[in-house]
XYZ file of N, CA and C in Angstrom:
627
model
N 6.882 -4.689 1.707
C 6.755 -6.025 2.288
C 6.222 -7.008 1.255
N 6.764 -8.229 1.305
C 6.143 -9.267 0.483
C 4.986 -9.858 1.285
N 4.271 -10.831 0.690
C 3.069 -11.333 1.315
C 3.320 -11.934 2.679
N 4.330 -12.769 2.836
C 4.588 -13.429 4.128
C 5.003 -12.400 5.174
N 5.815 -11.460 4.788
C 6.190 -10.388 5.726
C 4.949 -9.602 6.176
N 4.058 -9.333 5.233
C 2.863 -8.580 5.561
C 1.958 -9.356 6.518
N 1.853 -10.657 6.290
C 0.986 -11.453 7.155
C 1.606 -11.640 8.532
N 2.909 -11.638 8.613
C 3.569 -11.671 9.920
C 3.437 -10.324 10.652
N 3.376 -9.246 9.881
C 3.253 -7.904 10.459
C 1.843 -7.672 11.010
N 0.819 -8.169 10.322
C -0.568 -7.884 10.700
C -0.978 -8.634 11.954
N -1.940 -8.094 12.648
C -2.551 -8.765 13.802
C -3.897 -8.099 13.997
N -4.735 -8.658 14.834
C -6.042 -8.093 15.092
C -5.904 -6.884 16.007
N -5.720 -5.736 15.430
C -5.410 -4.505 16.151
C -6.482 -4.214 17.188
N -6.067 -3.964 18.425
C -6.999 -3.761 19.523
C -7.259 -2.285 19.799
N -6.348 -1.410 19.390
C -6.553 -0.004 19.608
C -6.022 0.782 18.402
N -6.918 1.579 17.793
C -6.544 2.379 16.640
C -6.445 3.845 17.027
N -5.679 4.591 16.227
C -5.395 5.979 16.616
C -6.237 7.012 15.913
N -7.187 6.579 15.078
C -8.097 7.514 14.409
C -7.565 8.152 13.141
N -6.353 7.846 12.753
C -5.778 8.407 11.536
C -6.497 7.866 10.304
N -6.769 8.736 9.357
C -7.469 8.323 8.139
C -6.561 7.535 7.211
N -7.121 6.514 6.587
C -6.416 5.758 5.559
C -6.716 6.438 4.228
N -5.701 6.578 3.382
C -5.872 7.289 2.112
C -6.890 6.586 1.224
N -7.564 7.387 0.390
C -8.529 6.822 -0.543
C -7.862 5.803 -1.461
N -6.639 6.082 -1.879
C -5.917 5.177 -2.799
C -5.747 3.779 -2.152
N -5.360 3.733 -0.897
C -5.167 2.459 -0.243
C -6.527 1.748 -0.048
N -7.543 2.490 0.347
C -8.856 1.898 0.555
C -9.381 1.289 -0.759
N -9.227 2.011 -1.853
C -9.719 1.510 -3.133
C -8.988 0.226 -3.535
N -7.689 0.138 -3.275
C -6.939 -1.090 -3.574
C -7.454 -2.260 -2.729
N -7.695 -1.979 -1.465
C -8.158 -3.040 -0.562
C -9.543 -3.532 -0.956
N -10.417 -2.599 -1.278
C -11.780 -2.979 -1.688
C -11.774 -3.695 -3.036
N -10.905 -3.270 -3.944
C -10.832 -3.923 -5.239
C -10.333 -5.350 -5.103
N -9.416 -5.578 -4.188
C -8.947 -6.944 -3.923
C -10.114 -7.832 -3.482
N -10.963 -7.280 -2.617
C -12.122 -8.041 -2.147
C -13.111 -8.285 -3.294
N -13.297 -7.291 -4.161
C -14.210 -7.439 -5.289
C -13.735 -8.508 -6.249
N -12.405 -8.655 -6.391
C -11.835 -9.622 -7.310
C -11.729 -11.029 -6.698
N -12.156 -11.200 -5.483
C -12.062 -12.512 -4.819
C -12.892 -13.548 -5.537
N -12.439 -14.796 -5.530
C -13.233 -15.866 -6.137
C -14.452 -16.187 -5.280
N -15.523 -16.568 -5.973
C -16.725 -17.065 -5.283
C -17.298 -18.220 -6.084
N -18.121 -19.038 -5.457
C -18.685 -20.211 -6.113
C -19.479 -19.807 -7.343
N -19.073 -20.318 -8.502
C -19.713 -20.027 -9.796
C -19.730 -18.559 -10.130
N -18.877 -17.786 -9.463
C -18.817 -16.357 -9.734
C -20.049 -15.568 -9.339
N -20.830 -16.108 -8.419
C -22.097 -15.452 -8.072
C -21.929 -14.172 -7.233
N -20.854 -14.090 -6.491
C -20.650 -12.939 -5.592
C -21.949 -12.595 -4.838
N -22.439 -13.529 -4.030
C -23.756 -13.330 -3.385
C -23.719 -12.482 -2.108
N -23.045 -11.363 -2.197
C -22.922 -10.475 -1.041
C -22.543 -9.104 -1.521
N -22.654 -8.138 -0.646
C -22.237 -6.756 -0.910
C -21.326 -6.290 0.201
N -20.566 -5.242 -0.081
C -19.662 -4.663 0.918
C -20.106 -3.211 1.176
N -20.261 -2.885 2.433
C -20.655 -1.535 2.833
C -19.488 -0.881 3.540
N -19.155 0.334 3.135
C -18.007 1.077 3.683
C -18.551 2.233 4.515
N -18.264 2.227 5.798
C -18.843 3.200 6.698
C -17.749 4.127 7.256
N -17.874 5.407 6.980
C -16.968 6.408 7.519
C -17.696 7.447 8.366
N -18.998 7.513 8.263
C -19.812 8.493 8.993
C -19.690 8.243 10.508
N -19.143 9.225 11.269
C -18.993 9.029 12.706
C -20.295 8.743 13.434
N -21.383 9.308 12.937
C -22.677 9.104 13.587
C -23.124 7.650 13.468
N -22.940 7.080 12.276
C -23.314 5.678 12.075
C -22.406 4.781 12.895
N -21.101 5.069 12.912
C -20.174 4.286 13.721
C -20.590 4.310 15.200
N -20.996 5.476 15.674
C -21.399 5.608 17.080
C -22.666 4.779 17.366
N -23.524 4.655 16.379
C -24.712 3.825 16.521
C -24.382 2.345 16.510
N -23.346 1.981 15.750
C -22.923 0.590 15.675
C -22.165 0.174 16.929
N -21.466 1.078 17.552
C -20.610 0.748 18.688
C -21.297 -0.111 19.765
N -22.454 0.276 20.308
C -23.092 -0.565 21.328
C -23.575 -1.901 20.777
N -23.846 -1.931 19.481
C -24.259 -3.198 18.844
C -23.090 -4.169 18.811
N -21.861 -3.598 18.795
C -20.636 -4.401 18.725
C -19.889 -4.391 20.052
N -20.636 -4.378 21.157
C -20.065 -4.459 22.504
C -19.074 -3.357 22.795
N -19.292 -2.181 22.192
C -18.462 -0.991 22.429
C -16.981 -1.214 22.184
N -16.654 -2.046 21.213
C -15.259 -2.202 20.838
C -14.747 -0.875 20.256
N -13.663 -0.384 20.788
C -13.217 0.961 20.434
C -12.807 1.072 18.969
N -12.434 -0.042 18.338
C -12.025 0.000 16.930
C -13.155 0.478 16.033
N -14.372 0.284 16.442
C -15.515 0.722 15.629
C -15.460 2.239 15.396
N -15.314 2.998 16.474
C -15.322 4.444 16.358
C -13.935 5.018 16.054
N -12.868 4.311 16.395
C -11.517 4.812 16.144
C -11.000 4.458 14.777
N -11.695 3.597 14.056
C -11.237 3.186 12.733
C -11.373 4.321 11.736
N -10.639 4.209 10.671
C -10.798 5.132 9.532
C -12.002 4.722 8.703
N -12.111 3.420 8.414
C -13.214 2.877 7.650
C -13.702 1.578 8.323
N -14.997 1.447 8.450
C -15.579 0.228 8.946
C -16.227 -0.489 7.766
N -15.795 -1.710 7.529
C -16.257 -2.488 6.374
C -17.232 -3.554 6.865
N -18.442 -3.571 6.281
C -19.432 -4.563 6.657
C -19.730 -5.457 5.442
N -19.624 -6.747 5.645
C -19.985 -7.716 4.604
C -21.432 -8.161 4.834
N -22.234 -8.029 3.798
C -23.663 -8.385 3.892
C -24.024 -9.346 2.777
N -24.449 -10.546 3.172
C -24.732 -11.604 2.210
C -26.209 -11.644 1.833
N -26.486 -12.169 0.654
C -27.878 -12.417 0.264
C -28.572 -13.236 1.339
N -29.851 -12.988 1.555
C -30.573 -13.792 2.534
C -31.007 -15.136 1.987
N -30.984 -15.302 0.644
C -31.294 -16.576 0.023
C -30.928 -16.507 -1.456
N -30.851 -17.679 -2.073
C -30.705 -17.748 -3.508
C -32.082 -17.676 -4.157
N -32.194 -16.941 -5.253
C -33.440 -16.875 -5.993
C -33.138 -16.988 -7.486
N -34.143 -17.351 -8.256
C -33.992 -17.378 -9.710
C -33.512 -16.033 -10.241
N -34.124 -14.958 -9.751
C -33.811 -13.629 -10.236
C -32.351 -13.262 -9.976
N -31.878 -13.575 -8.796
C -30.493 -13.225 -8.440
C -29.497 -14.016 -9.264
N -29.735 -15.305 -9.416
C -28.802 -16.136 -10.166
C -28.857 -15.757 -11.650
N -30.068 -15.557 -12.182
C -30.173 -15.157 -13.598
C -29.458 -13.848 -13.852
N -29.605 -12.920 -12.930
C -28.973 -11.605 -13.095
C -27.459 -11.720 -13.174
N -26.867 -12.566 -12.314
C -25.421 -12.731 -12.312
C -24.952 -13.339 -13.648
N -25.650 -14.385 -14.100
C -25.219 -15.056 -15.325
C -25.441 -14.144 -16.539
N -26.549 -13.401 -16.532
C -26.824 -12.503 -17.635
C -25.739 -11.413 -17.720
N -25.335 -10.889 -16.569
C -24.298 -9.873 -16.536
C -22.987 -10.421 -17.094
N -22.618 -11.623 -16.633
C -21.362 -12.235 -17.072
C -21.367 -12.462 -18.575
N -22.440 -13.034 -19.103
C -22.496 -13.318 -20.531
C -22.495 -12.022 -21.339
N -23.210 -10.998 -20.893
C -23.224 -9.725 -21.591
C -21.845 -9.100 -21.592
N -21.179 -9.149 -20.432
C -19.842 -8.558 -20.301
C -18.860 -9.246 -21.248
N -19.041 -10.547 -21.438
C -18.156 -11.322 -22.304
C -18.600 -11.326 -23.763
N -19.718 -10.641 -24.053
C -20.180 -10.606 -25.431
C -20.779 -11.901 -25.932
N -21.363 -12.661 -24.996
C -21.936 -13.962 -25.329
C -23.469 -13.901 -25.293
N -24.141 -14.781 -26.040
C -25.606 -14.850 -25.930
C -26.004 -15.220 -24.501
N -27.136 -14.700 -24.038
C -27.565 -14.950 -22.658
C -27.783 -16.426 -22.351
N -28.122 -17.205 -23.366
C -28.414 -18.612 -23.127
C -27.177 -19.496 -23.153
N -25.999 -18.880 -23.294
C -24.746 -19.659 -23.413
C -24.550 -20.597 -22.233
N -24.882 -20.127 -21.036
C -24.591 -20.889 -19.819
C -25.832 -21.530 -19.202
N -26.908 -21.642 -19.981
C -28.173 -22.138 -19.415
C -28.051 -23.516 -18.800
N -27.344 -24.420 -19.471
C -27.260 -25.790 -18.944
C -26.551 -25.792 -17.595
N -25.440 -25.099 -17.505
C -24.710 -25.055 -16.233
C -25.546 -24.320 -15.176
N -26.157 -23.210 -15.579
C -26.932 -22.413 -14.610
C -28.092 -23.230 -14.040
N -28.748 -23.985 -14.872
C -29.901 -24.777 -14.378
C -29.459 -25.909 -13.467
N -28.287 -26.492 -13.751
C -27.736 -27.506 -12.845
C -27.394 -26.880 -11.491
N -26.802 -25.674 -11.530
C -26.427 -24.977 -10.311
C -27.689 -24.656 -9.502
N -28.714 -24.162 -10.150
C -29.957 -23.850 -9.447
C -30.509 -25.094 -8.746
N -30.493 -26.204 -9.445
C -31.032 -27.442 -8.850
C -30.287 -27.798 -7.591
N -28.956 -27.609 -7.603
C -28.158 -27.917 -6.405
C -28.436 -26.929 -5.276
N -28.487 -25.656 -5.606
C -28.652 -24.631 -4.572
C -30.063 -24.636 -3.979
N -31.053 -24.814 -4.830
C -32.430 -24.794 -4.340
C -32.798 -26.066 -3.582
N -31.955 -27.104 -3.701
C -32.178 -28.319 -2.932
C -31.761 -28.121 -1.462
N -30.977 -27.049 -1.193
C -30.552 -26.764 0.171
C -31.671 -26.107 0.952
N -31.767 -26.439 2.244
C -32.773 -25.759 3.056
C -32.278 -24.350 3.373
N -33.107 -23.586 4.071
C -32.799 -22.177 4.337
C -31.478 -21.998 5.073
N -31.224 -22.851 6.046
C -30.004 -22.755 6.836
C -28.771 -23.105 6.026
N -28.896 -24.133 5.210
C -27.756 -24.560 4.367
C -27.477 -23.512 3.300
N -28.503 -22.880 2.750
C -28.281 -21.809 1.806
C -27.537 -20.641 2.470
N -27.983 -20.274 3.640
C -27.350 -19.163 4.376
C -25.883 -19.461 4.645
N -25.587 -20.691 5.022
C -24.199 -21.083 5.303
C -23.356 -21.025 4.038
N -23.902 -21.499 2.930
C -23.182 -21.497 1.647
C -22.895 -20.077 1.196
N -23.893 -19.207 1.333
C -23.728 -17.814 0.926
C -22.697 -17.109 1.820
N -22.791 -17.326 3.129
C -21.852 -16.682 4.064
C -20.414 -17.087 3.770
N -20.221 -18.369 3.396
C -18.858 -18.817 3.075
C -18.249 -18.006 1.950
N -19.079 -17.624 0.977
C -18.541 -16.865 -0.149
C -18.063 -15.493 0.311
N -18.799 -14.879 1.240
C -18.357 -13.564 1.719
C -17.062 -13.681 2.508
N -16.852 -14.811 3.153
C -15.631 -14.969 3.947
C -14.388 -15.139 3.089
N -14.550 -15.621 1.858
C -13.416 -15.671 0.949
C -12.901 -14.256 0.686
N -13.840 -13.355 0.345
C -13.480 -11.966 0.092
C -12.987 -11.283 1.361
N -13.576 -11.642 2.473
C -13.159 -11.113 3.784
C -11.653 -11.407 4.032
N -11.271 -12.658 3.787
C -9.880 -13.035 3.987
C -8.928 -12.305 3.048
N -9.350 -12.164 1.805
C -8.515 -11.462 0.838
C -8.405 -9.973 1.188
N -9.486 -9.400 1.709
C -9.440 -8.006 2.130
C -8.406 -7.825 3.262
N -8.392 -8.755 4.221
C -7.406 -8.660 5.302
C -5.985 -8.742 4.760
N -5.776 -9.623 3.787
C -4.457 -9.769 3.184
C -4.068 -8.511 2.426
N -5.009 -7.945 1.695
C -4.725 -6.737 0.940
C -4.402 -5.576 1.864
N -5.136 -5.481 2.970
C -4.848 -4.425 3.945
C -3.419 -4.546 4.475
N -3.013 -5.768 4.785
C -1.663 -5.982 5.285
C -0.614 -5.556 4.261
N -0.848 -5.895 2.982
C 0.095 -5.504 1.931
C 0.164 -3.998 1.771
N -0.893 -3.279 2.138
C -0.904 -1.818 2.083
C -0.473 -1.195 3.409
N -0.008 -2.023 4.346
C 0.406 -1.571 5.664
C -0.704 -0.834 6.392
N -1.924 -1.326 6.215
C -3.090 -0.812 6.921
C -3.529 -1.829 7.935
N -3.732 -1.395 9.173
C -4.174 -2.315 10.208
C -5.633 -2.663 10.046
N -5.963 -3.876 10.455
C -7.341 -4.387 10.310
C -7.727 -5.229 11.500
N -8.947 -5.033 11.919
C -9.501 -5.841 13.018
C -10.741 -6.560 12.520
N -10.641 -7.890 12.306
C -11.840 -8.634 11.915
C -12.763 -8.792 13.085
N -14.075 -8.693 12.840
C -15.040 -8.728 13.950
C -16.253 -9.594 13.607
N -16.526 -10.530 14.497
C -17.789 -11.238 14.468
C -18.607 -10.976 15.729
N -18.000 -10.245 16.662
C -18.665 -9.934 17.935
C -19.596 -8.758 17.821
N -20.773 -9.002 17.257
C -21.781 -7.955 17.183
C -23.160 -8.601 17.032
N -24.188 -7.836 17.375
C -25.560 -8.307 17.254
C -25.980 -8.139 15.793
N -25.992 -9.233 15.072
C -26.241 -9.157 13.630
C -27.641 -8.634 13.307
N -28.625 -9.062 14.047
C -30.005 -8.609 13.777
C -30.112 -7.089 13.997
N -29.490 -6.614 15.067
C -29.535 -5.177 15.350
C -28.792 -4.366 14.266
N -27.641 -4.893 13.825
C -26.892 -4.214 12.783
C -27.684 -4.207 11.472
N -28.271 -5.331 11.150
C -29.067 -5.430 9.929
C -30.194 -4.409 9.930
N -30.879 -4.287 11.050
C -31.984 -3.319 11.141
C -31.490 -1.893 11.038
N -30.346 -1.612 11.673
C -29.799 -0.264 11.628
C -29.464 0.159 10.204
N -28.869 -0.767 9.443
C -28.391 -0.447 8.087
C -29.457 -0.753 7.016
N -30.635 -1.185 7.430
C -31.711 -1.430 6.462
C -31.506 -2.645 5.584
N -30.794 -3.644 6.107
C -30.512 -4.819 5.293
C -31.744 -5.660 4.981
N -32.707 -5.841 5.903
C -33.855 -6.664 5.560
C -34.567 -6.211 4.304
N -34.682 -4.893 4.121
C -35.331 -4.366 2.928
C -34.524 -4.633 1.657
N -33.244 -4.840 1.830
C -32.369 -5.127 0.697
C -32.187 -6.637 0.452
N -32.791 -7.471 1.299
C -32.595 -8.909 1.174
C -31.227 -9.347 1.562
N -30.637 -8.678 2.554
C -29.254 -8.967 2.971
C -29.201 -9.292 4.452
N -28.107 -10.003 4.840
C -27.841 -10.290 6.238
C -26.333 -10.113 6.480
N -25.967 -9.385 7.523
C -24.557 -9.160 7.798
C -23.877 -10.475 8.196
N -22.626 -10.615 7.769
C -21.855 -11.800 8.124
C -20.669 -11.471 9.004
N -19.946 -10.399 8.658
C -18.761 -10.027 9.420
C -18.404 -8.573 9.141
N -17.507 -8.036 9.978
C -17.048 -6.656 9.805
C -15.532 -6.597 9.932
N -14.977 -5.551 9.370
C -13.527 -5.283 9.514
C -13.332 -3.789 9.767
N -12.628 -3.472 10.813
C -12.237 -2.079 11.089
C -10.866 -1.853 10.472
N -10.745 -0.827 9.643
C -9.465 -0.483 9.008
C -8.952 0.838 9.574
N -7.656 0.899 9.802
C -7.059 2.109 10.328
C -5.595 1.889 10.627
N -5.108 2.587 11.667
C -3.713 2.465 12.054
C -3.624 2.261 13.575
N -2.720 1.387 13.937
C -2.591 0.987 15.346
C -2.102 2.150 16.239
N -2.605 2.162 17.431
C -2.075 3.061 18.475
C -1.177 2.199 19.342
N 0.108 2.178 18.932
C 1.057 1.256 19.559
C 1.215 1.508 21.056
N 1.036 2.739 21.487
C 1.224 3.056 22.909
C 0.078 2.565 23.780
N -1.080 2.265 23.146
C -2.252 1.870 23.907
C -2.734 0.430 23.617
N -2.071 -0.238 22.697
C -2.525 -1.557 22.260
C -1.700 -2.657 22.952
N -2.377 -3.418 23.816
C -1.674 -4.432 24.604
C -1.172 -5.589 23.728
N -1.716 -5.759 22.531
C -1.329 -6.894 21.694
C -0.201 -6.592 20.726
N 0.106 -5.311 20.524
C 0.992 -4.909 19.459
C 2.365 -5.591 19.506
N 2.930 -5.806 20.671
C 4.270 -6.387 20.767
C 4.264 -7.859 21.129
N 3.084 -8.453 21.159
C 3.009 -9.878 21.437
C 3.450 -10.698 20.219
N 4.141 -11.814 20.487
C 4.576 -12.666 19.376
C 3.371 -13.270 18.675
N 3.459 -13.369 17.353
C 2.411 -14.040 16.579
C 2.547 -15.536 16.797
N 1.457 -16.191 17.190
C 1.498 -17.635 17.485
C 0.565 -18.362 16.539
N 1.099 -19.344 15.829
C 0.315 -20.191 14.953
C 0.752 -21.638 15.149
N -0.105 -22.560 14.767
C 0.214 -23.993 14.881
C 1.475 -24.282 14.082
N 2.413 -25.059 14.621
C 3.628 -25.396 13.886
C 3.312 -26.074 12.558
N 4.180 -25.816 11.554
C 3.939 -26.355 10.219
C 3.735 -27.850 10.206
N 4.559 -28.577 10.990
C 4.476 -30.042 10.936
C 3.185 -30.581 11.513
N 2.471 -29.764 12.286
C 1.164 -30.171 12.814
C 0.013 -29.614 11.976
N 0.304 -28.580 11.188
C -0.733 -27.894 10.437
C -0.851 -28.373 8.997
N 0.268 -28.721 8.414
C 0.310 -29.093 6.997
C 0.674 -30.556 6.836
N -0.116 -31.270 6.103
C 0.177 -32.672 5.775
C 0.355 -32.828 4.287
N 1.501 -33.328 3.880
C 1.801 -33.539 2.451
C 1.665 -35.015 2.120
N 0.868 -35.326 1.134
C 0.616 -36.732 0.772
C 1.203 -37.045 -0.618
């Protein structure tokens, strides 16, 4: 499938059949998310891959008992930094400069300007800015899954505080933003599988100036 065919094929799968997705496909999907663009290349989030049935069972009631949690092959959790800090930003820039073989002070002027902008944001604005970065990778992960013919169910319907506590995110300075269940559709049990994909018509959605 090409990209448009893949995006037409995919939908928010409502019932999965429990079949495992191959490691090769999962690694491609995760690598696509890792390569996603983020503001100033900070990548202010982490991705957690959950396959342990016990942990999935603990997450299920936190996510309103959606069957995709336990029926999925892999449950992907996006967890964003709880705030921007000097240490976190310095670490990212130091890693980039070292990887590129540049002196650590190469990007100091830009980095300090960025810090001034980010630290001027209040706690809520910082959280929103950080969460947006995770959603870029989230969208690319969904696209990559479709290209690999792997079904995906994006999820925001869960108790974030409860999930964070279960996975020990507060101790890591992280907060969950969204989840994706990956697996394969159970076409015989999924009421949405044969429904037409509906999107806003192009002439109402796209404006060319």
